[in-house]
Amino acid sequence: MSELWQKRLLTGLGVAVMLLFCLLPFGYMVLTSFAQQPDYLGQASFQFTLENYRAILTAESLHFLEYLRNSLIVSGVSATLAVLVASLAAYAMTRLPLPGKGLILFGVLAVSMFPPVSIVSYLFQVMNTFGLINTWPALIFPYIAWVLPLSLWILVSYFAQIPRDLDRAALIDGCSRWQILTRVVLPVAAPGIFSTLLLAFIFAFNEFMFALMLTTDYQARTIPVGIALFQGLHGQIPWGRIMAASVFTSLPVIALTLMFQRRIIQGLTRGAVKG
Amino acid sequence: MKLTHDKRAAALFILPLLLTVGVFILVPVLGTVANSFLRDVTFLPERYIGLANYRALLNDGAFWQSLRFTCLFTLVSVPLELIFGMIFALILNQALPGRGVLRVAVLIPWAIPAAISGRAFELIYNYSYGLANYLLQNLGLADEPVNWLGTGWGAFFSLVVADGWKTTPFIAIILLAGLSAIPEELHQQARVDRAHFLQRFWRITLPLLKPVLVVALLFRTVQALRIFDVIFVLTGGGPGGATNALSLYGYQYFVSGDFGYGSAISVVLFALALVFALLYVRASRFQEEMR
Amino acid sequence: MLNMLQRFFLLIVMVCVLAACRRGGEPALVLAVGGAPSELAFWEQVLADFSEQAGIRAELRRQPTDSDQRRQGLLIALKARQQDPDVFLMDVVWLSQFAASNWLYPLDDLAGADFDPSVFFTRVLNLVDRQSGALVALPVYIDGGLLYYRKDLLAEYGFSGPPRTWDELLEQGAKVQAGERSRNPGFWGFVWQGAQYEGLICNFLEFAASGGGGIYRDGGFILSSPANERALSLMRSLIHEKRISPPSTYTQMKEEDVRTTFQSGNALFERNWPYAWPLHQQDGSPVAGKTGIAALPHFPDGQPVSTLGGWHIGVSRYSDMPQQAWELVKYLTSHRVQKRMALELGWNPGRSDLYRDPQVLEEMPHFAELRSIFSYAEARPMLPYYSQISAIVQRHLNAALATRSRPEQALRAAQAEIERVTARYRIESEKSDHEFHERHEFFGEKN
């Protein structure tokens, strides 16, 4: 068998495994979101309904769309700011004379290892002092800090790969460090920046503990906590609605992925930087 | 003069990072460390007790059980996720038709918050009408339904799968970002040298991917040590405490009002993560590459 | 470059200021409750009515259903001595901790002469709402474990009524299960809550105390006892030897799994809380009209026991408007609101007078039986460090149910671990600590 065919066979197999692994549970969630009862794989039979989607989109008491809006804004803003802050820092670490780089990099990682539950009561007091409980900033600031270590590490490893000759050339042209970062390094690192942005966004999007403690209702609560509120007093779980909400929630992320996909290709084809 | 200018730029560039992390993470973390030396229980007067919380941990069987589980879970799940994440990334990096769709497919699991995907897996593992037992029985692999979460190991691997479903894509995306930064010329050169694609992977791709690989490994390890949501939803620590991860154990104390003991557990978890992190950073010689 | 950075910081500052401006305004009463959307909608309405009637602005702080998360939310606010929430609902098992932490306003200080506590279940008030003699909370909603049974199946197999002892339950369960399996392979004799969570303690207490066992009595832990061993062995044999309870009992059986199993016609007996009743009877339920309720069975030498659950309302010690908060408490526990709660949510009010209300009885005929069942109510240990005890006991009981350890071994280990772990909460040695003298009375003996 030729190498090409070996490779094709392996790739095909890999694609099959990958799709099965990723999509089977998701497909099950989609199916359940259209089912009247979640036990259709047992003795009951599958009965199709759009009721779950209707409920999450129209039932005011669920506040689903408000939770979604809060999630998008909070995650979007904090991911953007975090990547901005991390880009600045990563540039300084890879390009500028800075004492204790390794220490900073490692320290930032280290403090982020703390279980969120142990710092949430401090954050509550801080946010309360500033009257920020149940507002977007109450989540945005901790989230920036929360996703910073990840963004920083990825970006440092990225920036480290970008040739320093570019900087030198720009410096000779009379650019300031800020201009080098925004006009030279960031465009070159665009694919990395965007995948970092996406990761940071999802990271913030998934956060549960801070959102639970620092917000009190639908004015600022995010999706994960919002969906946890669907549950009844004795643990009645409205599976259909939860699944409908999850499927609907993944739509913005799908959109983002498609966007990021375009950006990566864009970044790679910016010919001038390839060398 | 140039250098001092650069120094000022460096300080300014690093400042936002230090401020945010300092105020929102470092200070509360230091507070937690300080708290671990206190008897900080809501219904008792606060008092400095030195290392008493830590000494109590040494004699706490449940603590050792959860420490063991946490380490084992990390050591099993992270390598598995890394292998599959690497395979996914290699596939995604190929010029396949419908690549965009594939990338979306891989990202979906990660996009779904753990608090929700945990719920989905709760349904999947359901004894009487879950997907797992449905497939098992209809594919003729078993006659009786399996009680997935019923035994220590069953629950363990059920959690590995449920967690891996969410985190393998994370690794895949980080590695993909690293792969797309490898210059195509290197591969072309190797192809001219008639190297087999597996050889090319070992000789070119893997070494160049090492820094990114370390980042993925580091973050996944830290996350795996801290695992919470999935267990909270799926097993609640059962059966019989077999899956009571350290973070869940600490949470139980924070909820019940013993902040001092909960803080001590957090600090242990932190120290554990720190050891892993140090090992990786040393092994990767990350700092050299930064220079 | 500087310019850009400055702008960036300016942006952050502006966001802060803007956000801060959004807050403010006149103070309002804040009520913290959790629950499903329909439950929160109910509280929202009730609060709006209260605001209108009393002329006091009141807001709802929405909490999730998960009781750990609810407690953590309250804990953080109270530990930080927040003025809000002013009023909150507490699970019955938190009461001693909240009282011992000095977070609850003594209601006797707020109540006027017109307040009559005798309308509530006296046994409940004495068991849990009075801490060291002071009334610190009132029952809004009370719960107790019951036995649900299939009237039609018992009759079909020639049994005259529900089991009164555990042996009878075993016999009836085994016979009906064997017969029904030919039609329905997924049929079980008895479903109950055995997963590792608080519900397991409730179930265990009912088994154990119905034969003289228990967890805590007269200031000491009594876990390792023959009565408890007998109870735990019975629970275990239901799953592994008699096999009339499913193997998933100790992994996934919580209230809802138990209820749906019974409700889909797959079980003869069910141990659950009263909330399952209206759901069983609703239109389209396969067991509607075929279900009966009774007190749980007991051992020959014991009597039926029902674990006391439910939610109690209290006023925060740090409330900036305690008198208005008390008005709200009075309103929420008033006959009118409690009746509305019973009719709209199907919850069991803490006021005993409603169980004789003709309108309530007409809509919820089972309330007549509930009243007598609640009189068997047994409280879980009323100790400030109950949650530590619960976590330990849950773990060991669950391990025994999973056959990871033998019953007597599990109980002995649980007892030893409790003694060890809770040693640091016992403060006998601190009797000299004067400032603390008042609190120490919460330890040791209850009543």
XYZ file of N, CA and C in Angstrom, chain C residues 205-313:
327
model
N -32.469 7.331 57.871
C -33.049 7.676 59.173
C -34.418 7.015 59.340
N -35.183 6.969 58.255
C -36.511 6.346 58.331
C -36.412 4.844 58.588
N -35.488 4.185 57.871
C -35.277 2.756 58.114
C -34.816 2.548 59.560
N -33.780 3.318 59.940
C -33.117 3.080 61.217
C -34.030 3.405 62.398
N -34.630 4.597 62.370
C -35.410 5.033 63.525
C -36.719 4.266 63.651
N -37.129 3.588 62.565
C -38.349 2.787 62.675
C -38.078 1.474 63.399
N -36.832 1.297 63.849
C -36.512 0.103 64.630
C -35.612 0.462 65.790
N -35.707 1.669 66.266
C -34.956 2.073 67.445
C -33.567 2.633 67.175
N -33.189 2.741 65.908
C -31.863 3.278 65.599
C -31.909 4.778 65.395
N -30.807 5.326 64.899
C -30.747 6.759 64.655
C -29.311 7.192 64.454
N -29.106 8.491 64.392
C -27.762 9.022 64.152
C -27.208 9.680 65.408
N -28.070 10.459 66.067
C -27.596 11.281 67.180
C -28.686 11.331 68.235
N -28.310 11.075 69.464
C -29.336 11.129 70.512
C -28.680 11.545 71.822
N -29.339 12.402 72.530
C -28.877 12.812 73.860
C -27.406 13.205 73.885
N -27.015 13.991 72.922
C -25.657 14.524 72.953
C -24.584 13.575 72.483
N -24.958 12.437 71.900
C -23.925 11.527 71.417
C -24.309 10.878 70.106
N -23.310 10.427 69.379
C -23.586 9.743 68.121
C -23.819 8.266 68.386
N -24.859 7.730 67.750
C -25.227 6.340 68.016
C -25.268 5.547 66.718
N -24.357 5.884 65.813
C -24.415 5.236 64.501
C -24.141 3.743 64.569
N -23.088 3.398 65.320
C -22.688 2.003 65.360
C -23.535 1.283 66.395
N -24.701 0.801 65.955
C -25.590 0.118 66.886
C -26.267 -1.034 66.155
N -26.720 -2.059 66.889
C -27.383 -3.202 66.236
C -28.610 -2.767 65.435
N -29.369 -1.802 65.969
C -30.578 -1.374 65.253
C -30.220 -0.775 63.896
N -29.157 0.053 63.871
C -28.739 0.662 62.613
C -28.192 -0.384 61.652
N -27.496 -1.362 62.226
C -26.919 -2.408 61.399
C -28.035 -3.190 60.708
N -29.084 -3.462 61.477
C -30.221 -4.181 60.915
C -30.844 -3.365 59.779
N -30.980 -2.050 60.002
C -31.606 -1.191 58.996
C -30.759 -1.150 57.724
N -29.451 -0.961 57.900
C -28.585 -0.841 56.726
C -28.510 -2.167 55.966
N -28.496 -3.281 56.716
C -28.491 -4.587 56.053
C -29.759 -4.763 55.233
N -30.871 -4.294 55.782
C -32.130 -4.397 55.041
C -32.061 -3.582 53.755
N -31.558 -2.353 53.860
C -31.472 -1.484 52.680
C -30.618 -2.145 51.608
N -29.528 -2.737 52.062
C -28.603 -3.362 51.142
C -29.221 -4.605 50.512
N -29.945 -5.371 51.330
C -30.490 -6.611 50.789
C -31.645 -6.325 49.826
N -32.318 -5.194 49.979
C -33.355 -4.813 49.010
C -32.768 -4.785 47.602
N -31.501 -4.329 47.503
C -30.861 -4.191 46.193
C -30.189 -5.490 45.766
N -29.426 -6.090 46.695
C -28.522 -7.156 46.266
C -29.028 -8.568 46.512
N -29.873 -8.773 47.531
C -30.340 -10.139 47.790
C -31.793 -10.324 47.374
N -32.675 -9.509 47.962
C -34.086 -9.620 47.570
C -34.284 -9.084 46.156
N -33.416 -8.192 45.772
C -33.463 -7.594 44.430
C -34.816 -7.017 44.059
N -35.469 -6.377 45.015
C -36.711 -5.704 44.637
C -36.477 -4.196 44.455
N -35.231 -3.745 44.663
C -34.872 -2.365 44.343
C -33.762 -2.419 43.301
N -33.788 -1.526 42.317
C -32.842 -1.617 41.188
C -31.401 -1.349 41.613
N -30.432 -1.881 40.866
C -29.025 -1.621 41.175
C -28.674 -0.146 41.072
N -29.443 0.603 40.292
C -29.127 2.030 40.178
C -29.525 2.793 41.438
N -30.098 2.101 42.419
C -30.529 2.779 43.644
C -29.403 3.587 44.262
N -28.217 2.965 44.350
C -27.138 3.665 45.054
C -26.308 4.549 44.142
N -26.650 4.636 42.857
C -25.908 5.547 41.987
C -26.735 6.731 41.551
N -27.945 6.499 41.069
C -28.664 7.636 40.507
C -30.005 7.906 41.141
N -30.442 7.052 42.090
C -31.784 7.238 42.608
C -31.865 8.419 43.564
N -32.309 9.548 43.002
C -32.666 10.695 43.816
C -34.170 10.879 43.638
N -34.742 11.920 44.223
C -36.191 12.067 44.203
C -36.801 11.859 42.815
N -36.236 12.555 41.827
C -36.881 12.529 40.525
C -36.780 11.190 39.818
N -35.641 10.507 39.958
C -35.509 9.205 39.321
C -36.500 8.230 39.941
N -36.627 8.347 41.253
C -37.561 7.489 41.958
C -38.989 7.790 41.501
N -39.303 9.072 41.437
C -40.662 9.447 41.063
C -40.982 8.996 39.640
N -40.082 9.228 38.699
C -40.406 8.875 37.314
C -40.506 7.361 37.150
N -39.690 6.607 37.906
C -39.804 5.152 37.819
C -41.194 4.711 38.256
N -41.631 5.236 39.378
C -42.952 4.870 39.880
C -44.048 5.377 38.950
N -43.864 6.611 38.523
C -44.932 7.230 37.737
C -45.108 6.578 36.379
N -44.024 6.028 35.816
C -44.189 5.365 34.526
C -44.691 3.936 34.716
N -45.116 3.604 35.942
C -45.731 2.295 36.166
C -44.733 1.189 36.390
N -43.484 1.557 36.766
C -42.446 0.543 36.878
C -42.109 0.162 38.311
N -42.952 0.518 39.264
C -42.669 0.127 40.639
C -43.958 -0.026 41.430
N -43.893 -0.904 42.430
C -45.058 -1.112 43.293
C -45.064 -0.094 44.432
N -43.901 0.050 45.084
C -43.789 0.983 46.207
C -42.754 2.058 45.888
N -42.994 3.208 46.452
C -42.061 4.317 46.272
C -41.937 5.062 47.592
N -40.682 5.381 47.985
C -40.497 6.283 49.122
C -40.212 7.653 48.528
N -41.046 8.617 48.854
C -40.784 9.957 48.342
C -41.447 11.001 49.224
N -41.195 12.260 48.859
C -41.788 13.381 49.574
C -43.173 13.652 49.010
N -43.959 14.481 49.698
C -45.333 14.712 49.228
C -45.421 15.372 47.845
N -44.349 16.010 47.389
C -44.454 16.730 46.113
C -44.827 15.803 44.973
N -44.528 14.492 45.133
C -44.781 13.562 44.041
C -46.280 13.326 43.842
N -47.067 13.587 44.892
C -48.492 13.253 44.805
C -49.218 13.946 43.649
N -49.196 15.290 43.584
C -49.923 15.915 42.471
C -49.383 15.480 41.106
N -48.078 15.189 41.036
C -47.500 14.772 39.757
C -48.007 13.385 39.366
N -48.111 12.504 40.353
C -48.644 11.172 40.060
C -50.089 11.253 39.588
N -50.808 12.215 40.133
C -52.241 12.279 39.838
C -52.557 13.099 38.599
N -51.558 13.742 38.000
C -51.880 14.656 36.905
C -52.368 13.895 35.665
N -53.018 14.607 34.762
C -53.550 13.995 33.543
C -52.426 13.324 32.759
N -52.723 12.155 32.257
C -51.745 11.459 31.425
C -50.782 10.611 32.216
N -50.798 10.713 33.546
C -49.914 9.872 34.336
C -50.482 8.452 34.378
N -49.643 7.441 34.073
C -50.139 6.062 34.056
C -50.601 5.574 35.424
N -50.185 6.245 36.497
C -50.572 5.768 37.822
C -51.660 6.638 38.458
N -52.217 7.577 37.681
C -53.249 8.457 38.227
C -54.443 7.629 38.682
N -54.897 7.916 39.897
C -56.055 7.191 40.406
C -55.743 5.806 40.950
N -54.512 5.334 40.750
C -54.160 3.996 41.217
C -53.196 4.058 42.395
N -52.891 5.283 42.850
C -51.847 5.448 43.849
C -52.438 5.750 45.219
N -51.850 5.155 46.230
C -52.251 5.491 47.583
C -51.039 5.953 48.368
N -51.245 6.666 49.483
C -50.116 7.008 50.347
C -50.356 6.478 51.749
N -49.254 6.158 52.398
C -49.321 5.635 53.760
C -48.049 6.024 54.481
N -48.076 5.838 55.787
C -46.837 6.032 56.536
C -45.868 4.931 56.126
N -44.571 5.214 56.240
C -43.579 4.210 55.859
C -43.645 3.022 56.816
N -43.229 1.829 56.354
C -43.248 0.663 57.236
C -42.238 0.816 58.372
N -42.316 -0.103 59.336
C -41.396 -0.055 60.466
C -40.977 -1.471 60.819
N -40.017 -1.581 61.719
C -39.626 -2.895 62.227
C -40.644 -3.319 63.272
N -40.751 -4.640 63.531
C -41.796 -5.109 64.450
C -41.750 -4.380 65.791
N -40.540 -4.053 66.247
C -40.417 -3.435 67.561
C -40.413 -1.914 67.504
N -40.785 -1.350 66.359
C -40.709 0.112 66.261
C -42.007 0.711 65.777
N -41.907 1.938 65.294
C -43.085 2.598 64.737
C -42.650 3.421 63.520
N -43.617 3.805 62.680
C -43.232 4.501 61.455
C -42.514 5.819 61.751
N -41.583 6.178 60.863
C -40.842 7.423 61.009
C -40.814 8.125 59.665
N -40.931 9.424 59.727
C -40.889 10.219 58.516
C -39.849 11.312 58.733
N -38.822 11.349 57.888
C -37.777 12.355 58.084
C -38.322 13.735 57.768
N -38.063 14.657 58.667
C -38.574 16.008 58.499
C -37.708 16.788 57.514
N -38.355 17.290 56.470
C -37.649 18.163 55.533
C -38.385 19.477 55.461
N -38.026 20.288 54.499
C -38.774 21.506 54.282
C -37.941 22.763 54.428
N -38.576 23.873 54.217
C -37.885 25.159 54.196
C -38.479 26.120 55.209
N -37.586 26.810 55.895
C -37.998 27.705 56.969
C -37.534 29.113 56.646
N -38.304 30.066 57.148
C -37.997 31.454 56.824
C -37.440 32.149 58.051
